[in-house]
Amino acid sequence: MRLAFFLLLLVNVALYPFVSGLIAGKGDGSEPLRMASQMKPDSIRILASDGQAPVTQTAAAPDVAAAVAADTDAPALCRAFDGLSREQVDALTARIASQQLALQLSEAEQTETTAWWVHIPDMQTRQLAERKQAELRALGVREMIVMADPADSQKLAVSLGLFKTEAAAKELLATLNGQGVRSARIAPREGRAGRYRVEVRGTGPELAALFDSAPVLDETAQRTDCQ
């Protein structure tokens, strides 16, 4: 009985290395399992020579868009002209479109003195205006009319004449002064001149391409300052 016990014990001791995987049989796959139980491959990291974890450095890409914008962002310049005809303005606009120039054109119709007005201003009420008319008739003035004062819609004026030339207006004023009228005045009346002010803004090369390569403006165009 004791002999059988010792024999069984020896058999178990002999088989233990094979059962536990300490000794791998040919092609039994126990060695990879044993290695897998001892380490985790995904947790292995290779350290730098100084023992520190390597730091991944990413080169900063240059801001290409900002660099291009800085190169092309030239300061805007301006050229302005007074006294242009409608045809000249249209010619400038057409050239900008045909050459595809990056220019901004703005236009404004100019005014000029078209008449000279002889009148007596600052009549606060119609009663005062009618009283002034009576005084003028007594001095021998016959042509007059009461109307709203263009300079102040709340007031009236006694109009004595509207002239195309300043000389004609001054001649009437001298006549009125000779009749004893002292409160008459001459005021210029503004109207459309049929001429235009043009301002063109853009870079120097663009402006040169518009104005210098083949000028479309004649001597009537007056170079002036931009506003």
PDB file of C-alpha atoms in Angstrom:
ATOM      1  CA  MET A   1       0.000   0.000   0.000  1.00  0.00           C
ATOM      2  CA  ARG A   2       2.757   2.385   0.929  1.00  0.00           C
ATOM      3  CA  LEU A   3       4.633   1.411  -2.228  1.00  0.00           C
ATOM      4  CA  ALA A   4       1.642   2.314  -4.407  1.00  0.00           C
ATOM      5  CA  PHE A   5       1.385   5.684  -2.662  1.00  0.00           C
ATOM      6  CA  PHE A   6       5.026   6.544  -3.352  1.00  0.00           C
ATOM      7  CA  LEU A   7       4.763   5.471  -6.980  1.00  0.00           C
ATOM      8  CA  LEU A   8       1.728   7.697  -7.492  1.00  0.00           C
ATOM      9  CA  LEU A   9       3.560  10.634  -5.891  1.00  0.00           C
ATOM     10  CA  LEU A  10       6.552  10.172  -8.196  1.00  0.00           C
ATOM     11  CA  VAL A  11       4.303  10.108 -11.251  1.00  0.00           C
ATOM     12  CA  ASN A  12       2.638  13.394 -10.199  1.00  0.00           C
ATOM     13  CA  VAL A  13       5.995  15.076  -9.628  1.00  0.00           C
ATOM     14  CA  ALA A  14       7.217  13.946 -13.046  1.00  0.00           C
ATOM     15  CA  LEU A  15       4.097  15.212 -14.859  1.00  0.00           C
ATOM     16  CA  TYR A  16       3.804  18.558 -13.038  1.00  0.00           C
ATOM     17  CA  PRO A  17       6.196  20.555 -15.346  1.00  0.00           C
ATOM     18  CA  PHE A  18       4.259  19.475 -18.409  1.00  0.00           C
ATOM     19  CA  VAL A  19       0.854  20.259 -16.905  1.00  0.00           C
ATOM     20  CA  SER A  20       1.879  23.700 -15.573  1.00  0.00           C
ATOM     21  CA  GLY A  21       3.522  24.757 -18.896  1.00  0.00           C
ATOM     22  CA  LEU A  22       7.040  25.040 -17.526  1.00  0.00           C
ATOM     23  CA  ILE A  23       8.137  22.603 -20.214  1.00  0.00           C
ATOM     24  CA  ALA A  24       6.445  23.120 -23.582  1.00  0.00           C
ATOM     25  CA  GLY A  25       5.607  20.254 -25.772  1.00  0.00           C
ATOM     26  CA  LYS A  26       6.216  20.541 -29.490  1.00  0.00           C
ATOM     27  CA  GLY A  27       3.566  22.744 -31.072  1.00  0.00           C
ATOM     28  CA  ASP A  28       1.297  22.741 -27.979  1.00  0.00           C
ATOM     29  CA  GLY A  29       1.150  26.593 -27.807  1.00  0.00           C
ATOM     30  CA  SER A  30       1.786  26.713 -24.076  1.00  0.00           C
ATOM     31  CA  GLU A  31       4.921  28.929 -24.363  1.00  0.00           C
ATOM     32  CA  PRO A  32       3.102  31.880 -25.954  1.00  0.00           C
ATOM     33  CA  LEU A  33       0.411  31.574 -23.304  1.00  0.00           C
ATOM     34  CA  ARG A  34       3.020  31.610 -20.566  1.00  0.00           C
ATOM     35  CA  MET A  35       4.699  34.691 -22.076  1.00  0.00           C
ATOM     36  CA  ALA A  36       1.375  36.418 -22.485  1.00  0.00           C
ATOM     37  CA  SER A  37       0.609  35.815 -18.808  1.00  0.00           C
ATOM     38  CA  GLN A  38       3.905  37.421 -17.788  1.00  0.00           C
ATOM     39  CA  MET A  39       3.740  40.713 -19.794  1.00  0.00           C
ATOM     40  CA  LYS A  40       1.368  42.988 -21.732  1.00  0.00           C
ATOM     41  CA  PRO A  41       2.862  43.833 -25.105  1.00  0.00           C
ATOM     42  CA  ASP A  42       0.787  46.968 -25.539  1.00  0.00           C
ATOM     43  CA  SER A  43       2.183  48.440 -22.323  1.00  0.00           C
ATOM     44  CA  ILE A  44       5.829  48.201 -23.426  1.00  0.00           C
ATOM     45  CA  ARG A  45       7.461  51.579 -24.307  1.00  0.00           C
ATOM     46  CA  ILE A  46      10.989  52.216 -25.519  1.00  0.00           C
ATOM     47  CA  LEU A  47      12.624  55.000 -23.489  1.00  0.00           C
ATOM     48  CA  ALA A  48      15.166  57.485 -24.720  1.00  0.00           C
ATOM     49  CA  SER A  49      18.791  57.181 -23.674  1.00  0.00           C
ATOM     50  CA  ASP A  50      18.256  59.521 -20.709  1.00  0.00           C
ATOM     51  CA  GLY A  51      15.429  57.425 -19.403  1.00  0.00           C
ATOM     52  CA  GLN A  52      12.761  59.958 -20.257  1.00  0.00           C
ATOM     53  CA  ALA A  53       9.812  59.186 -22.477  1.00  0.00           C
ATOM     54  CA  PRO A  54      10.402  60.522 -25.989  1.00  0.00           C
ATOM     55  CA  VAL A  55       8.552  63.682 -26.821  1.00  0.00           C
ATOM     56  CA  THR A  56       6.951  63.912 -30.218  1.00  0.00           C
ATOM     57  CA  GLN A  57       7.626  67.297 -31.792  1.00  0.00           C
ATOM     58  CA  THR A  58       5.368  68.644 -34.495  1.00  0.00           C
ATOM     59  CA  ALA A  59       6.785  71.379 -36.672  1.00  0.00           C
ATOM     60  CA  ALA A  60       4.523  74.425 -36.716  1.00  0.00           C
ATOM     61  CA  ALA A  61       3.208  74.942 -40.212  1.00  0.00           C
ATOM     62  CA  PRO A  62       3.475  78.561 -41.358  1.00  0.00           C
ATOM     63  CA  ASP A  63       0.257  80.491 -41.827  1.00  0.00           C
ATOM     64  CA  VAL A  64       0.409  80.642 -45.591  1.00  0.00           C
ATOM     65  CA  ALA A  65      -2.810  82.589 -45.931  1.00  0.00           C
ATOM     66  CA  ALA A  66      -1.605  85.292 -43.558  1.00  0.00           C
ATOM     67  CA  ALA A  67       1.724  85.566 -45.367  1.00  0.00           C
ATOM     68  CA  VAL A  68       0.042  85.958 -48.744  1.00  0.00           C
ATOM     69  CA  ALA A  69      -2.366  88.508 -47.339  1.00  0.00           C
ATOM     70  CA  ALA A  70       0.512  90.498 -45.856  1.00  0.00           C
ATOM     71  CA  ASP A  71       2.303  90.555 -49.186  1.00  0.00           C
ATOM     72  CA  THR A  72      -0.751  91.634 -51.184  1.00  0.00           C
ATOM     73  CA  ASP A  73      -2.259  94.056 -48.675  1.00  0.00           C
ATOM     74  CA  ALA A  74      -0.904  97.192 -50.291  1.00  0.00           C
ATOM     75  CA  PRO A  75      -2.118 100.580 -49.024  1.00  0.00           C
ATOM     76  CA  ALA A  76      -5.061 102.037 -50.920  1.00  0.00           C
ATOM     77  CA  LEU A  77      -4.462 105.267 -52.833  1.00  0.00           C
ATOM     78  CA  CYS A  78      -6.938 107.768 -54.218  1.00  0.00           C
ATOM     79  CA  ARG A  79      -7.235 110.064 -57.213  1.00  0.00           C
ATOM     80  CA  ALA A  80      -9.983 112.667 -57.497  1.00  0.00           C
ATOM     81  CA  PHE A  81     -11.141 114.859 -60.378  1.00  0.00           C
ATOM     82  CA  ASP A  82     -13.669 117.685 -60.699  1.00  0.00           C
ATOM     83  CA  GLY A  83     -15.504 118.886 -63.765  1.00  0.00           C
ATOM     84  CA  LEU A  84     -15.925 115.564 -65.563  1.00  0.00           C
ATOM     85  CA  SER A  85     -18.648 115.143 -68.155  1.00  0.00           C
ATOM     86  CA  ARG A  86     -21.097 112.262 -68.065  1.00  0.00           C
ATOM     87  CA  GLU A  87     -19.258 110.698 -71.006  1.00  0.00           C
ATOM     88  CA  GLN A  88     -15.913 110.817 -69.174  1.00  0.00           C
ATOM     89  CA  VAL A  89     -17.378 109.174 -66.079  1.00  0.00           C
ATOM     90  CA  ASP A  90     -18.919 106.419 -68.196  1.00  0.00           C
ATOM     91  CA  ALA A  91     -15.593 105.895 -70.009  1.00  0.00           C
ATOM     92  CA  LEU A  92     -13.746 105.437 -66.703  1.00  0.00           C
ATOM     93  CA  THR A  93     -16.363 102.985 -65.464  1.00  0.00           C
ATOM     94  CA  ALA A  94     -16.196 100.982 -68.698  1.00  0.00           C
ATOM     95  CA  ARG A  95     -12.385 100.791 -68.616  1.00  0.00           C
ATOM     96  CA  ILE A  96     -12.371  99.550 -65.022  1.00  0.00           C
ATOM     97  CA  ALA A  97     -14.796  96.793 -66.016  1.00  0.00           C
ATOM     98  CA  SER A  98     -13.028  95.831 -69.254  1.00  0.00           C
ATOM     99  CA  GLN A  99      -9.576  95.626 -67.631  1.00  0.00           C
ATOM    100  CA  GLN A 100     -10.994  93.950 -64.510  1.00  0.00           C
ATOM    101  CA  LEU A 101      -9.237  96.433 -62.251  1.00  0.00           C
ATOM    102  CA  ALA A 102      -9.759  96.203 -58.498  1.00  0.00           C
ATOM    103  CA  LEU A 103     -10.749  99.858 -58.186  1.00  0.00           C
ATOM    104  CA  GLN A 104     -13.618 101.590 -56.431  1.00  0.00           C
ATOM    105  CA  LEU A 105     -15.156 104.548 -58.268  1.00  0.00           C
ATOM    106  CA  SER A 106     -17.564 106.996 -56.636  1.00  0.00           C
ATOM    107  CA  GLU A 107     -19.225 109.941 -58.372  1.00  0.00           C
ATOM    108  CA  ALA A 108     -21.271 112.977 -57.359  1.00  0.00           C
ATOM    109  CA  GLU A 109     -22.912 115.576 -59.548  1.00  0.00           C
ATOM    110  CA  GLN A 110     -21.507 119.023 -58.893  1.00  0.00           C
ATOM    111  CA  THR A 111     -23.434 122.244 -58.466  1.00  0.00           C
ATOM    112  CA  GLU A 112     -22.608 125.719 -59.659  1.00  0.00           C
ATOM    113  CA  THR A 113     -24.059 129.205 -59.487  1.00  0.00           C
ATOM    114  CA  THR A 114     -26.723 129.340 -62.173  1.00  0.00           C
ATOM    115  CA  ALA A 115     -28.421 132.623 -61.232  1.00  0.00           C
ATOM    116  CA  TRP A 116     -28.163 135.707 -58.992  1.00  0.00           C
ATOM    117  CA  TRP A 117     -31.157 136.695 -56.925  1.00  0.00           C
ATOM    118  CA  VAL A 118     -31.950 140.272 -55.864  1.00  0.00           C
ATOM    119  CA  HIS A 119     -34.272 140.222 -52.847  1.00  0.00           C
ATOM    120  CA  ILE A 120     -35.075 141.543 -49.394  1.00  0.00           C
ATOM    121  CA  PRO A 121     -34.720 138.660 -46.890  1.00  0.00           C
ATOM    122  CA  ASP A 122     -35.844 137.902 -43.327  1.00  0.00           C
ATOM    123  CA  MET A 123     -39.527 138.775 -43.446  1.00  0.00           C
ATOM    124  CA  GLN A 124     -40.816 137.058 -40.303  1.00  0.00           C
ATOM    125  CA  THR A 125     -44.516 137.238 -41.206  1.00  0.00           C
ATOM    126  CA  ARG A 126     -46.636 137.948 -44.259  1.00  0.00           C
ATOM    127  CA  GLN A 127     -47.806 141.192 -42.678  1.00  0.00           C
ATOM    128  CA  LEU A 128     -44.215 142.429 -42.518  1.00  0.00           C
ATOM    129  CA  ALA A 129     -43.654 141.366 -46.123  1.00  0.00           C
ATOM    130  CA  GLU A 130     -46.756 143.190 -47.338  1.00  0.00           C
ATOM    131  CA  ARG A 131     -45.725 146.292 -45.386  1.00  0.00           C
ATOM    132  CA  LYS A 132     -42.319 146.165 -47.083  1.00  0.00           C
ATOM    133  CA  GLN A 133     -44.055 145.921 -50.467  1.00  0.00           C
ATOM    134  CA  ALA A 134     -45.990 149.083 -49.690  1.00  0.00           C
ATOM    135  CA  GLU A 135     -42.741 150.892 -48.817  1.00  0.00           C
ATOM    136  CA  LEU A 136     -41.136 149.776 -52.076  1.00  0.00           C
ATOM    137  CA  ARG A 137     -44.083 150.981 -54.149  1.00  0.00           C
ATOM    138  CA  ALA A 138     -43.822 154.336 -52.440  1.00  0.00           C
ATOM    139  CA  LEU A 139     -40.166 154.477 -53.603  1.00  0.00           C
ATOM    140  CA  GLY A 140     -41.168 153.721 -57.191  1.00  0.00           C
ATOM    141  CA  VAL A 141     -40.410 149.986 -57.293  1.00  0.00           C
ATOM    142  CA  ARG A 142     -43.015 148.132 -59.347  1.00  0.00           C
ATOM    143  CA  GLU A 143     -41.730 144.567 -59.932  1.00  0.00           C
ATOM    144  CA  MET A 144     -41.690 142.410 -56.801  1.00  0.00           C
ATOM    145  CA  ILE A 145     -43.251 139.289 -55.325  1.00  0.00           C
ATOM    146  CA  VAL A 146     -43.485 137.752 -51.828  1.00  0.00           C
ATOM    147  CA  MET A 147     -42.192 134.178 -51.656  1.00  0.00           C
ATOM    148  CA  ALA A 148     -40.737 131.670 -49.218  1.00  0.00           C
ATOM    149  CA  ASP A 149     -37.088 132.292 -48.422  1.00  0.00           C
ATOM    150  CA  PRO A 150     -35.045 129.338 -49.799  1.00  0.00           C
ATOM    151  CA  ALA A 151     -32.491 129.826 -47.026  1.00  0.00           C
ATOM    152  CA  ASP A 152     -35.151 129.529 -44.293  1.00  0.00           C
ATOM    153  CA  SER A 153     -38.521 127.966 -45.036  1.00  0.00           C
ATOM    154  CA  GLN A 154     -39.974 129.601 -41.902  1.00  0.00           C
ATOM    155  CA  LYS A 155     -39.405 133.078 -43.318  1.00  0.00           C
ATOM    156  CA  LEU A 156     -40.531 135.074 -46.339  1.00  0.00           C
ATOM    157  CA  ALA A 157     -38.617 137.235 -48.768  1.00  0.00           C
ATOM    158  CA  VAL A 158     -39.523 139.996 -51.201  1.00  0.00           C
ATOM    159  CA  SER A 159     -38.091 138.935 -54.561  1.00  0.00           C
ATOM    160  CA  LEU A 160     -37.042 141.813 -56.834  1.00  0.00           C
ATOM    161  CA  GLY A 161     -35.420 139.907 -59.702  1.00  0.00           C
ATOM    162  CA  LEU A 162     -33.520 136.781 -60.793  1.00  0.00           C
ATOM    163  CA  PHE A 163     -30.670 137.169 -63.289  1.00  0.00           C
ATOM    164  CA  LYS A 164     -28.384 134.836 -65.221  1.00  0.00           C
ATOM    165  CA  THR A 165     -25.347 137.058 -64.714  1.00  0.00           C
ATOM    166  CA  GLU A 166     -23.991 138.718 -61.619  1.00  0.00           C
ATOM    167  CA  ALA A 167     -23.442 141.933 -63.557  1.00  0.00           C
ATOM    168  CA  ALA A 168     -27.161 142.246 -64.322  1.00  0.00           C
ATOM    169  CA  ALA A 169     -28.031 141.648 -60.668  1.00  0.00           C
ATOM    170  CA  LYS A 170     -25.583 144.341 -59.543  1.00  0.00           C
ATOM    171  CA  GLU A 171     -27.069 146.767 -62.053  1.00  0.00           C
ATOM    172  CA  LEU A 172     -30.557 146.345 -60.561  1.00  0.00           C
ATOM    173  CA  LEU A 173     -29.184 146.662 -57.032  1.00  0.00           C
ATOM    174  CA  ALA A 174     -27.533 149.968 -57.963  1.00  0.00           C
ATOM    175  CA  THR A 175     -30.841 151.220 -59.378  1.00  0.00           C
ATOM    176  CA  LEU A 176     -32.691 150.232 -56.194  1.00  0.00           C
ATOM    177  CA  ASN A 177     -30.108 151.972 -54.034  1.00  0.00           C
ATOM    178  CA  GLY A 178     -30.632 155.097 -56.125  1.00  0.00           C
ATOM    179  CA  GLN A 179     -34.359 154.870 -55.358  1.00  0.00           C
ATOM    180  CA  GLY A 180     -33.675 154.701 -51.643  1.00  0.00           C
ATOM    181  CA  VAL A 181     -33.886 150.932 -51.123  1.00  0.00           C
ATOM    182  CA  ARG A 182     -31.209 149.917 -48.612  1.00  0.00           C
ATOM    183  CA  SER A 183     -32.228 146.399 -47.491  1.00  0.00           C
ATOM    184  CA  ALA A 184     -31.944 144.590 -50.854  1.00  0.00           C
ATOM    185  CA  ARG A 185     -29.307 141.858 -51.203  1.00  0.00           C
ATOM    186  CA  ILE A 186     -27.786 139.663 -53.942  1.00  0.00           C
ATOM    187  CA  ALA A 187     -27.579 135.902 -53.331  1.00  0.00           C
ATOM    188  CA  PRO A 188     -26.216 133.268 -55.746  1.00  0.00           C
ATOM    189  CA  ARG A 189     -28.589 130.435 -56.621  1.00  0.00           C
ATOM    190  CA  GLU A 190     -27.044 127.006 -57.021  1.00  0.00           C
ATOM    191  CA  GLY A 191     -28.104 124.471 -59.614  1.00  0.00           C
ATOM    192  CA  ARG A 192     -26.891 121.337 -61.340  1.00  0.00           C
ATOM    193  CA  ALA A 193     -23.834 121.972 -63.430  1.00  0.00           C
ATOM    194  CA  GLY A 194     -23.924 118.848 -65.580  1.00  0.00           C
ATOM    195  CA  ARG A 195     -20.408 118.078 -64.319  1.00  0.00           C
ATOM    196  CA  TYR A 196     -19.269 115.399 -61.921  1.00  0.00           C
ATOM    197  CA  ARG A 197     -16.723 114.826 -59.207  1.00  0.00           C
ATOM    198  CA  VAL A 198     -15.083 111.393 -59.320  1.00  0.00           C
ATOM    199  CA  GLU A 199     -12.922 109.634 -56.732  1.00  0.00           C
ATOM    200  CA  VAL A 200     -11.117 106.399 -57.634  1.00  0.00           C
ATOM    201  CA  ARG A 201      -9.498 104.287 -54.910  1.00  0.00           C
ATOM    202  CA  GLY A 202      -7.120 101.335 -55.268  1.00  0.00           C
ATOM    203  CA  THR A 203      -3.459 100.337 -55.385  1.00  0.00           C
ATOM    204  CA  GLY A 204      -0.821 102.316 -57.250  1.00  0.00           C
ATOM    205  CA  PRO A 205      -0.400  99.847 -60.150  1.00  0.00           C
ATOM    206  CA  GLU A 206      -4.152  99.613 -60.641  1.00  0.00           C
ATOM    207  CA  LEU A 207      -4.545 103.401 -60.724  1.00  0.00           C
ATOM    208  CA  ALA A 208      -1.642 103.694 -63.147  1.00  0.00           C
ATOM    209  CA  ALA A 209      -3.248 101.135 -65.446  1.00  0.00           C
ATOM    210  CA  LEU A 210      -6.446 103.191 -65.477  1.00  0.00           C
ATOM    211  CA  PHE A 211      -5.121 106.737 -65.844  1.00  0.00           C
ATOM    212  CA  ASP A 212      -1.555 106.599 -67.165  1.00  0.00           C
ATOM    213  CA  SER A 213      -1.476 103.867 -69.802  1.00  0.00           C
ATOM    214  CA  ALA A 214      -4.131 105.436 -72.053  1.00  0.00           C
ATOM    215  CA  PRO A 215      -5.629 108.577 -70.512  1.00  0.00           C
ATOM    216  CA  VAL A 216      -9.374 109.049 -70.942  1.00  0.00           C
ATOM    217  CA  LEU A 217      -9.532 112.495 -69.291  1.00  0.00           C
ATOM    218  CA  ASP A 218      -8.832 115.733 -71.119  1.00  0.00           C
ATOM    219  CA  GLU A 219      -7.706 119.142 -69.862  1.00  0.00           C
ATOM    220  CA  THR A 220     -11.210 119.967 -68.607  1.00  0.00           C
ATOM    221  CA  ALA A 221     -10.778 117.475 -65.767  1.00  0.00           C
ATOM    222  CA  GLN A 222      -9.336 119.185 -62.704  1.00  0.00           C
ATOM    223  CA  ARG A 223      -7.137 117.064 -60.412  1.00  0.00           C
ATOM    224  CA  THR A 224      -8.077 117.666 -56.782  1.00  0.00           C
ATOM    225  CA  ASP A 225      -7.747 116.141 -53.315  1.00  0.00           C
ATOM    226  CA  CYS A 226      -9.753 113.161 -52.143  1.00  0.00           C
ATOM    227  CA  GLN A 227     -12.225 113.670 -49.331  1.00  0.00           C
TER     228      GLN A 227
END
